[in-house]
């Protein structure tokens, strides 16, 4: 799933340039001049910069002179239906970038090439779990991890120093709460955490050993009423109370980076790109923003995070299977993964490449969390849950005084109904 807050990274993405780099307006699967095989590739808006795309295509074609790459930039809005239609046609592109949690939906239709036999060749043993697992469906690997991004804590260095708080010493959730209480004075909010920030809550559930839903006997059921999820809710409520975040909206309403830019918020939980938005709204804070991984229950394990990002898939009906695989292998291989991570402040697709972003404070903080990242339940039915999102309603209900156990039971039943009915 694309993390919408990655839009904060677009400060250095030239949208017009992306469109200009798009080399084709159609996907006819034809051959290029001189006997070269042309492959059509769909990449998503703002996933890579125009400069990176140009460099990669140039480098790839130099290394594979028999292949001509035509990239078409797609919009995130409505992409699910567009990919579904392409997979059902006889005119699909050769490679498609898909949100990682969308892969199961497309694989269920039988429209994706099974790449299970290529996992070892692609370095799959080191893939990030949060990208690799949703790229698989019913024991087969269809999606190849492309890039990842996840949430970290963005904090005000000046406010931490004034309060005598050392961010580098915050390794556990208890230490985090203690520090946040010291920062929560007067008009200053120790943390701005909107009540419906359900991805953050999900991380606490995973920290406790639980999940948002569980499968048993081929049926999925919501699991917010388990002891693990209840402990996560108790911690979420404690943390949320250390600020003045709204209890009935998420991080986009109002945009939390804009709230932080007003100067009275010490911390937010966001992808690092959120810092760019804060600085755009308040340039005086540009050099005052730092990052650290969301703390875990114990100092030896960082907090679990939702891993957003993309996988690359090859449609079953793609006309150039071998060339498509060659493209996927190159873009997800060591050399270009390192360049992509540096260019876009992304987390590379493999844990062994984390050092590529060591000089980028935000991306390196992401990489720590990504190593223990998770995805939402890997089933096509999860899309129906997110459409209605009873988790948000559950969080608001508890934060406004509702009975945690009773509200969790209702939310779990709503999740179960949505997952199994697809509506």
CSV table of C-alpha atoms in Angstrom, one decimal:
chain,number,residue,atom,x,y,z
A,1,UNK,CA,0.0,0.0,0.0
A,2,UNK,CA,1.3,3.4,-0.9
A,3,UNK,CA,1.8,5.5,2.2
A,4,UNK,CA,0.0,8.7,1.3
A,5,UNK,CA,2.3,10.8,3.4
A,6,UNK,CA,5.1,9.9,1.0
A,7,UNK,CA,3.8,12.9,-0.8
A,8,UNK,CA,6.0,14.8,1.5
A,9,UNK,CA,8.9,13.5,-0.5
A,10,UNK,CA,7.6,15.2,-3.6
A,11,UNK,CA,9.6,18.4,-2.6
A,12,UNK,CA,12.3,16.9,-4.9
A,13,UNK,CA,10.1,15.0,-7.3
A,14,UNK,CA,9.4,16.9,-10.5
A,15,UNK,CA,5.9,15.8,-11.5
A,16,UNK,CA,6.0,17.4,-14.8
A,17,UNK,CA,9.4,15.7,-15.5
A,18,UNK,CA,7.9,12.3,-14.6
A,19,UNK,CA,5.3,12.8,-17.2
A,20,UNK,CA,7.9,13.9,-19.7
A,21,UNK,CA,9.9,10.8,-19.1
A,22,UNK,CA,7.0,8.6,-19.9
A,23,UNK,CA,8.0,7.2,-23.3
A,24,UNK,CA,4.7,5.7,-24.4
A,25,UNK,CA,1.1,6.5,-24.3
A,26,UNK,CA,-0.1,3.0,-25.0
A,27,UNK,CA,0.8,-0.7,-24.3
A,28,UNK,CA,0.8,-2.5,-27.6
A,29,UNK,CA,3.6,-4.8,-26.7
A,30,UNK,CA,5.3,-4.2,-30.1
A,31,UNK,CA,8.9,-4.4,-31.0
A,32,UNK,CA,11.3,-1.5,-31.3
A,33,UNK,CA,13.4,-0.6,-34.2
A,34,UNK,CA,16.5,-2.7,-35.0
A,35,UNK,CA,15.1,-5.9,-33.7
A,36,UNK,CA,15.0,-4.8,-30.0
A,37,UNK,CA,12.2,-6.0,-27.8
A,38,UNK,CA,10.0,-3.3,-26.4
A,39,UNK,CA,8.6,-3.7,-22.9
A,40,UNK,CA,6.0,-1.5,-21.4
A,41,UNK,CA,6.2,-0.7,-17.7
A,42,UNK,CA,3.7,1.0,-15.4
A,43,UNK,CA,5.3,2.9,-12.5
A,44,UNK,CA,3.3,5.0,-10.1
A,45,UNK,CA,3.2,8.8,-9.8
A,46,UNK,CA,5.9,10.2,-7.3
A,47,UNK,CA,7.4,6.7,-6.6
A,48,UNK,CA,10.6,7.8,-8.3
A,49,UNK,CA,12.0,11.1,-9.4
A,50,UNK,CA,12.4,12.0,-13.1
A,51,UNK,CA,16.1,12.0,-12.7
A,52,UNK,CA,16.2,8.5,-11.2
A,53,UNK,CA,13.9,7.1,-13.8
A,54,UNK,CA,16.0,8.5,-16.6
A,55,UNK,CA,19.2,7.2,-15.1
A,56,UNK,CA,17.8,3.7,-14.6
A,57,UNK,CA,16.3,3.4,-18.0
A,58,UNK,CA,19.6,4.6,-19.6
A,59,UNK,CA,21.7,2.2,-17.5
A,60,UNK,CA,19.3,-0.7,-18.1
A,61,UNK,CA,19.2,-0.3,-21.8
A,62,UNK,CA,23.0,0.0,-22.0
A,63,UNK,CA,23.3,-3.2,-20.1
A,64,UNK,CA,20.6,-4.9,-22.2
A,65,UNK,CA,20.8,-3.4,-25.7
A,66,UNK,CA,18.2,-5.8,-27.0
A,67,UNK,CA,15.5,-4.4,-24.7
A,68,UNK,CA,13.7,-1.0,-25.2
A,69,UNK,CA,11.9,0.2,-22.1
A,70,UNK,CA,8.8,2.4,-22.3
A,71,UNK,CA,7.7,3.7,-18.9
A,72,UNK,CA,4.2,5.0,-18.4
A,73,UNK,CA,3.4,6.9,-15.2
A,74,UNK,CA,0.1,5.9,-13.5
A,75,UNK,CA,-2.0,7.8,-10.9
A,76,UNK,CA,-2.7,6.1,-7.6
A,77,UNK,CA,-6.4,7.1,-7.6
A,78,UNK,CA,-8.3,4.4,-9.4
A,79,UNK,CA,-5.2,2.2,-10.1
A,80,UNK,CA,-6.8,-0.9,-8.7
A,81,UNK,CA,-9.5,-1.0,-11.3
A,82,UNK,CA,-7.1,-0.1,-14.0
A,83,UNK,CA,-4.7,-3.0,-13.1
A,84,UNK,CA,-7.6,-5.4,-12.8
A,85,UNK,CA,-8.8,-4.5,-16.3
A,86,UNK,CA,-5.3,-4.8,-17.7
A,87,UNK,CA,-4.8,-8.2,-16.2
A,88,UNK,CA,-8.1,-9.4,-17.8
A,89,UNK,CA,-7.2,-8.1,-21.2
A,90,UNK,CA,-4.8,-9.3,-23.9
A,91,UNK,CA,-2.9,-6.1,-23.9
A,92,UNK,CA,-1.4,-5.8,-20.4
A,93,UNK,CA,2.0,-4.0,-19.8
A,94,UNK,CA,4.9,-6.3,-19.1
A,95,UNK,CA,5.7,-5.0,-15.6
A,96,UNK,CA,3.4,-3.2,-13.2
A,97,UNK,CA,4.2,-1.4,-9.9
A,98,UNK,CA,1.6,-2.4,-7.3
A,99,UNK,CA,1.0,-1.2,-3.8
A,100,UNK,CA,2.3,-4.1,-1.7
A,101,UNK,CA,-1.0,-4.9,0.0
A,102,UNK,CA,-2.8,-5.0,-3.3
A,103,UNK,CA,-0.9,-8.0,-4.7
A,104,UNK,CA,-3.1,-10.6,-3.1
A,105,UNK,CA,-6.2,-9.1,-4.8
A,106,UNK,CA,-4.6,-9.3,-8.2
A,107,UNK,CA,-3.1,-12.8,-7.6
A,108,UNK,CA,-6.4,-14.2,-6.6
A,109,UNK,CA,-7.7,-13.5,-10.1
A,110,UNK,CA,-5.0,-15.6,-11.7
A,111,UNK,CA,-3.7,-12.6,-13.6
A,112,UNK,CA,-0.1,-12.6,-12.2
A,113,UNK,CA,2.9,-14.6,-13.1
A,114,UNK,CA,4.1,-17.0,-10.3
A,115,UNK,CA,7.7,-16.0,-9.6
A,116,UNK,CA,8.3,-18.4,-6.7
A,117,UNK,CA,11.1,-20.1,-8.6
A,118,UNK,CA,13.0,-16.8,-8.9
A,119,UNK,CA,13.1,-15.9,-5.2
A,120,UNK,CA,16.6,-17.2,-4.6
A,121,UNK,CA,17.9,-15.6,-7.7
A,122,UNK,CA,16.4,-12.3,-6.5
A,123,UNK,CA,18.0,-12.4,-3.0
A,124,UNK,CA,14.6,-13.2,-1.4
A,125,UNK,CA,16.0,-14.6,1.8
A,126,UNK,CA,16.9,-11.0,2.9
A,127,UNK,CA,13.7,-9.3,1.7
A,128,UNK,CA,11.8,-7.1,4.1
A,129,UNK,CA,9.0,-9.1,5.7
A,130,UNK,CA,6.5,-6.3,5.3
A,131,UNK,CA,7.0,-6.2,1.5
A,132,UNK,CA,7.7,-9.9,0.8
A,133,UNK,CA,4.7,-11.4,2.7
A,134,UNK,CA,2.0,-9.4,1.1
A,135,UNK,CA,3.6,-10.1,-2.3
A,136,UNK,CA,2.8,-13.8,-1.7
A,137,UNK,CA,-0.6,-15.5,-2.0
A,138,UNK,CA,-1.5,-19.0,-1.1
A,139,UNK,CA,2.2,-20.0,-0.8
A,140,UNK,CA,3.4,-18.5,-4.1
A,141,UNK,CA,5.4,-15.4,-4.7
A,142,UNK,CA,3.8,-13.0,-7.2
A,143,UNK,CA,5.1,-9.6,-6.0
A,144,UNK,CA,8.8,-8.7,-5.9
A,145,UNK,CA,9.7,-6.1,-3.2
A,146,UNK,CA,10.6,-2.8,-4.8
A,147,UNK,CA,10.9,-0.2,-2.0
A,148,UNK,CA,9.6,0.5,1.4
A,149,UNK,CA,8.7,3.3,3.7
A,150,UNK,CA,7.3,3.4,7.2
A,151,UNK,CA,6.6,5.7,10.1
A,152,UNK,CA,9.2,7.1,12.5
A,153,UNK,CA,9.0,9.8,15.2
A,154,UNK,CA,9.8,13.3,14.0
A,155,UNK,CA,10.8,15.5,16.9
A,156,UNK,CA,11.9,19.0,17.7
A,157,UNK,CA,15.5,19.0,18.7
A,158,UNK,CA,15.3,22.4,20.4
A,159,UNK,CA,12.3,21.5,22.5
A,160,UNK,CA,13.9,18.2,23.5
A,161,UNK,CA,17.1,20.0,24.6
A,162,UNK,CA,15.1,22.6,26.5
A,163,UNK,CA,13.3,19.8,28.4
A,164,UNK,CA,16.5,17.9,29.0
A,165,UNK,CA,15.4,15.0,26.9
A,166,UNK,CA,18.0,13.0,25.0
A,167,UNK,CA,16.2,11.5,21.9
A,168,UNK,CA,19.0,9.0,21.3
A,169,UNK,CA,18.4,7.4,24.8
A,170,UNK,CA,14.7,6.6,24.0
A,171,UNK,CA,14.7,2.9,23.3
A,172,UNK,CA,11.6,1.6,25.0
A,173,UNK,CA,7.9,2.6,25.1
A,174,UNK,CA,8.2,3.4,28.8
A,175,UNK,CA,11.1,5.7,28.2
A,176,UNK,CA,9.2,7.3,25.4
A,177,UNK,CA,6.2,8.0,27.6
A,178,UNK,CA,8.4,9.4,30.4
A,179,UNK,CA,10.1,11.7,27.9
A,180,UNK,CA,6.8,12.8,26.4
A,181,UNK,CA,5.4,13.7,29.8
A,182,UNK,CA,8.4,16.0,30.4
A,183,UNK,CA,7.7,17.7,27.0
A,184,UNK,CA,4.0,18.1,27.6
A,185,UNK,CA,3.9,21.4,29.4
A,186,UNK,CA,1.7,24.5,29.1
A,187,UNK,CA,0.7,25.1,25.5
A,188,UNK,CA,3.3,22.7,24.3
A,189,UNK,CA,2.2,19.2,23.3
A,190,UNK,CA,4.5,16.4,24.1
A,191,UNK,CA,3.1,14.6,21.1
A,192,UNK,CA,0.4,15.3,18.5
A,193,UNK,CA,-1.3,11.9,17.9
A,194,UNK,CA,-4.7,12.0,16.1
A,195,UNK,CA,-7.1,9.5,17.6
A,196,UNK,CA,-7.6,7.6,14.4
A,197,UNK,CA,-4.0,7.0,13.5
A,198,UNK,CA,-4.8,3.3,13.1
A,199,UNK,CA,-1.5,2.3,11.4
A,200,UNK,CA,0.3,3.5,14.6
A,201,UNK,CA,-2.1,1.5,16.7
A,202,UNK,CA,-1.5,-1.6,14.5
A,203,UNK,CA,2.2,-1.3,15.3
A,204,UNK,CA,1.4,-1.5,19.0
A,205,UNK,CA,-0.8,-4.6,18.4
A,206,UNK,CA,2.1,-6.3,16.6
A,207,UNK,CA,4.5,-5.3,19.4
A,208,UNK,CA,2.1,-7.2,21.8
A,209,UNK,CA,2.2,-10.3,19.6
A,210,UNK,CA,-1.3,-9.8,18.2
A,211,UNK,CA,-2.8,-8.9,14.8
A,212,UNK,CA,-5.7,-7.0,13.3
A,213,UNK,CA,-7.3,-10.2,12.0
A,214,UNK,CA,-6.5,-13.9,12.1
A,215,UNK,CA,-7.2,-16.8,9.8
A,216,UNK,CA,-8.6,-20.1,11.1
A,217,UNK,CA,-10.0,-22.9,9.0
A,218,UNK,CA,-10.0,-20.8,5.8
A,219,UNK,CA,-12.0,-18.1,7.5
A,220,UNK,CA,-10.8,-14.7,8.6
A,221,UNK,CA,-11.9,-13.0,11.8
A,222,UNK,CA,-11.2,-9.7,13.4
A,223,UNK,CA,-9.0,-9.9,16.5
A,224,UNK,CA,-9.1,-6.5,18.2
A,225,UNK,CA,-10.8,-8.1,21.2
A,226,UNK,CA,-7.8,-10.3,22.0
A,227,UNK,CA,-5.7,-9.6,25.1
A,228,UNK,CA,-2.8,-8.5,22.9
A,229,UNK,CA,-4.8,-5.9,21.0
A,230,UNK,CA,-6.4,-4.7,24.2
A,231,UNK,CA,-3.0,-4.1,25.7
A,232,UNK,CA,-2.1,-2.2,22.6
A,233,UNK,CA,-5.2,0.0,22.9
A,234,UNK,CA,-4.4,0.8,26.5
A,235,UNK,CA,-0.9,2.0,25.5
A,236,UNK,CA,-2.3,4.0,22.5
A,237,UNK,CA,-4.7,5.7,24.8
A,238,UNK,CA,-2.0,6.6,27.3
A,239,UNK,CA,0.2,8.1,24.5
A,240,UNK,CA,-2.5,9.9,22.8
A,241,UNK,CA,-3.5,11.7,26.0
A,242,UNK,CA,-0.1,13.3,26.2
A,243,UNK,CA,-1.1,15.8,23.5
A,244,UNK,CA,-4.1,17.6,22.2
A,245,UNK,CA,-4.7,15.6,19.0
A,246,UNK,CA,-8.3,15.2,17.9
A,247,UNK,CA,-10.0,11.9,19.0
A,248,UNK,CA,-12.2,11.7,16.0
A,249,UNK,CA,-10.0,12.2,12.9
A,250,UNK,CA,-6.7,10.9,11.5
A,251,UNK,CA,-3.4,12.5,10.6
A,252,UNK,CA,-4.7,14.1,7.5
A,253,UNK,CA,-7.6,16.1,9.1
A,254,UNK,CA,-6.0,18.5,9.8
A,255,UNK,CA,-2.7,17.7,8.2
A,256,UNK,CA,-0.5,16.9,11.2
A,257,UNK,CA,2.7,18.4,9.6
A,258,UNK,CA,0.9,21.7,9.4
A,259,UNK,CA,-0.1,21.5,13.1
A,260,UNK,CA,3.6,20.8,14.0
A,261,UNK,CA,4.7,23.7,11.9
A,262,UNK,CA,2.8,26.1,14.2
A,263,UNK,CA,5.5,25.5,16.8
A,264,UNK,CA,3.8,23.9,19.8
A,265,UNK,CA,4.3,20.2,19.0
A,266,UNK,CA,7.3,18.3,20.2
A,267,UNK,CA,6.7,15.1,18.2
A,268,UNK,CA,4.6,13.5,15.5
A,269,UNK,CA,4.5,10.0,14.1
A,270,UNK,CA,5.0,10.2,10.3
A,271,UNK,CA,7.1,9.1,7.4
A,272,UNK,CA,10.3,11.2,7.3
A,273,UNK,CA,8.8,13.1,4.3
A,274,UNK,CA,6.5,14.8,6.8
A,275,UNK,CA,9.5,16.9,8.0
A,276,UNK,CA,9.8,18.4,4.5
A,277,UNK,CA,6.2,19.6,4.9
A,278,UNK,CA,6.8,21.0,8.3
A,279,UNK,CA,9.8,23.0,7.0
A,280,UNK,CA,7.8,24.2,4.0
A,281,UNK,CA,5.2,25.6,6.3
A,282,UNK,CA,7.7,27.0,8.9
A,283,UNK,CA,11.2,27.4,7.4
A,284,UNK,CA,12.5,28.3,10.9
A,285,UNK,CA,12.1,24.7,11.9
A,286,UNK,CA,14.2,23.2,9.0
A,287,UNK,CA,17.3,22.6,11.1
A,288,UNK,CA,15.3,21.7,14.3
A,289,UNK,CA,13.8,18.4,13.1
A,290,UNK,CA,15.2,15.0,14.0
A,291,UNK,CA,14.1,11.4,13.7
A,292,UNK,CA,14.2,8.2,15.8
A,293,UNK,CA,12.5,4.8,15.3
A,294,UNK,CA,9.3,4.2,17.1
A,295,UNK,CA,10.4,2.5,20.3
A,296,UNK,CA,9.5,-1.1,21.2
A,297,UNK,CA,8.5,-2.7,24.4
A,298,UNK,CA,12.2,-3.6,25.1
A,299,UNK,CA,15.4,-1.9,24.2
A,300,UNK,CA,16.7,-4.7,22.0
A,301,UNK,CA,13.7,-4.6,19.6
A,302,UNK,CA,12.4,-1.5,17.9
A,303,UNK,CA,8.7,-0.9,17.6
A,304,UNK,CA,6.8,-2.7,14.9
A,305,UNK,CA,5.6,-0.6,12.0
A,306,UNK,CA,3.3,-0.9,9.0
A,307,UNK,CA,5.5,-1.3,6.0
A,308,UNK,CA,4.2,0.7,3.1
A,309,UNK,CA,5.6,0.6,-0.3
A,310,UNK,CA,5.4,-1.2,-3.6
A,311,UNK,CA,6.1,-4.5,-5.3
A,312,UNK,CA,6.7,-5.2,-9.0
A,313,UNK,CA,4.5,-7.8,-10.7
A,314,UNK,CA,4.4,-9.4,-14.2
A,315,UNK,CA,1.0,-10.0,-15.7
A,316,UNK,CA,0.3,-13.6,-16.9
A,317,UNK,CA,-0.7,-12.2,-20.3
A,318,UNK,CA,2.5,-10.1,-20.6
A,319,UNK,CA,4.0,-10.8,-24.1
A,320,UNK,CA,7.6,-10.5,-23.0
A,321,UNK,CA,8.0,-12.6,-19.8
A,322,UNK,CA,11.8,-13.1,-20.0
A,323,UNK,CA,12.5,-9.4,-20.7
A,324,UNK,CA,10.1,-8.3,-18.0
A,325,UNK,CA,11.9,-10.5,-15.5
A,326,UNK,CA,15.2,-9.1,-16.5
A,327,UNK,CA,13.8,-5.6,-15.8
A,328,UNK,CA,12.5,-6.6,-12.4
A,329,UNK,CA,15.7,-8.3,-11.4
A,330,UNK,CA,17.7,-5.2,-12.3
A,331,UNK,CA,15.5,-2.6,-10.6
A,332,UNK,CA,15.3,-4.7,-7.4
A,333,UNK,CA,18.9,-5.7,-7.4
A,334,UNK,CA,21.7,-4.4,-5.2
A,335,UNK,CA,23.1,-1.7,-7.4
A,336,UNK,CA,19.9,0.1,-8.3
A,337,UNK,CA,18.3,-0.5,-4.9
A,338,UNK,CA,21.1,1.4,-3.3
A,339,UNK,CA,20.8,4.3,-5.8
A,340,UNK,CA,17.0,4.4,-5.3
A,341,UNK,CA,17.3,4.5,-1.6
A,342,UNK,CA,19.7,7.4,-1.7
A,343,UNK,CA,17.8,9.3,-4.4
A,344,UNK,CA,14.4,9.0,-2.8
A,345,UNK,CA,15.1,8.4,0.9
A,346,UNK,CA,13.4,5.0,0.7
A,347,UNK,CA,14.2,1.9,2.6
A,348,UNK,CA,15.8,-0.7,0.2
A,349,UNK,CA,14.0,-4.0,-0.3
A,350,UNK,CA,16.5,-6.1,1.6
A,351,UNK,CA,17.8,-5.8,5.2
A,352,UNK,CA,21.3,-6.3,4.0
A,353,UNK,CA,21.2,-3.0,2.1
A,354,UNK,CA,20.2,-0.8,5.1
A,355,UNK,CA,23.6,0.8,5.2
A,356,UNK,CA,22.8,2.5,1.9
A,357,UNK,CA,20.8,5.1,3.8
A,358,UNK,CA,23.1,5.5,6.8
A,359,UNK,CA,23.9,9.1,5.9
A,360,UNK,CA,20.2,10.0,5.7
A,361,UNK,CA,18.8,10.5,9.3
A,362,UNK,CA,15.1,10.0,8.3
A,363,UNK,CA,15.7,7.0,6.0
A,364,UNK,CA,18.1,5.3,8.5
A,365,UNK,CA,15.5,5.7,11.2
A,366,UNK,CA,13.0,4.1,8.9
A,367,UNK,CA,15.3,1.2,8.1
A,368,UNK,CA,15.5,0.3,11.8
A,369,UNK,CA,11.8,-0.1,12.0
A,370,UNK,CA,11.5,-1.7,8.6
A,371,UNK,CA,13.5,-4.6,9.8
A,372,UNK,CA,10.6,-5.6,12.0
A,373,UNK,CA,7.9,-4.2,9.7
A,374,UNK,CA,4.5,-5.8,9.1
A,375,UNK,CA,1.8,-5.6,6.5
A,376,UNK,CA,-2.0,-5.8,7.0
A,377,UNK,CA,-3.6,-9.2,6.8
A,378,UNK,CA,-2.7,-10.9,3.5
A,379,UNK,CA,-6.0,-11.6,2.0
A,380,UNK,CA,-8.0,-9.9,-0.8
A,381,UNK,CA,-10.8,-9.3,1.7
A,382,UNK,CA,-8.8,-6.7,3.6
A,383,UNK,CA,-9.6,-4.1,1.0
A,384,UNK,CA,-13.2,-4.2,2.2
A,385,UNK,CA,-12.1,-3.5,5.7
A,386,UNK,CA,-10.1,-0.4,4.7
A,387,UNK,CA,-13.1,0.8,2.7
A,388,UNK,CA,-15.2,1.1,5.9
A,389,UNK,CA,-12.4,1.1,8.4
A,390,UNK,CA,-14.1,0.1,11.7
A,391,UNK,CA,-10.7,0.3,13.3
A,392,UNK,CA,-10.9,4.1,13.2
A,393,UNK,CA,-14.4,4.1,14.7
A,394,UNK,CA,-13.1,1.8,17.4
A,395,UNK,CA,-10.2,4.0,18.4
A,396,UNK,CA,-12.5,7.1,18.6
A,397,UNK,CA,-15.1,5.2,20.6
A,398,UNK,CA,-12.5,4.1,23.2
A,399,UNK,CA,-10.7,7.5,23.4
A,400,UNK,CA,-14.0,9.2,24.0
A,401,UNK,CA,-15.0,7.0,27.0
A,402,UNK,CA,-16.4,3.8,25.4
A,403,UNK,CA,-15.9,0.4,27.0
A,404,UNK,CA,-12.6,-1.0,25.5
A,405,UNK,CA,-13.7,-4.6,25.6
A,406,UNK,CA,-17.2,-3.9,24.2
A,407,UNK,CA,-16.0,-1.6,21.5
A,408,UNK,CA,-13.3,-4.1,20.5
A,409,UNK,CA,-15.8,-6.9,20.1
A,410,UNK,CA,-18.0,-4.7,17.9
A,411,UNK,CA,-15.0,-3.7,15.8
A,412,UNK,CA,-13.8,-7.3,15.5
A,413,UNK,CA,-17.2,-8.4,14.3
A,414,UNK,CA,-17.3,-5.6,11.7
A,415,UNK,CA,-13.8,-6.7,10.4
A,416,UNK,CA,-14.9,-10.3,10.2
A,417,UNK,CA,-18.0,-9.4,8.3
A,418,UNK,CA,-16.1,-7.2,5.8
A,419,UNK,CA,-13.3,-9.7,5.2
A,420,UNK,CA,-15.6,-12.6,4.5
A,421,UNK,CA,-18.3,-10.8,2.5
A,422,UNK,CA,-16.1,-8.6,0.4
A,423,UNK,CA,-18.4,-5.7,1.0
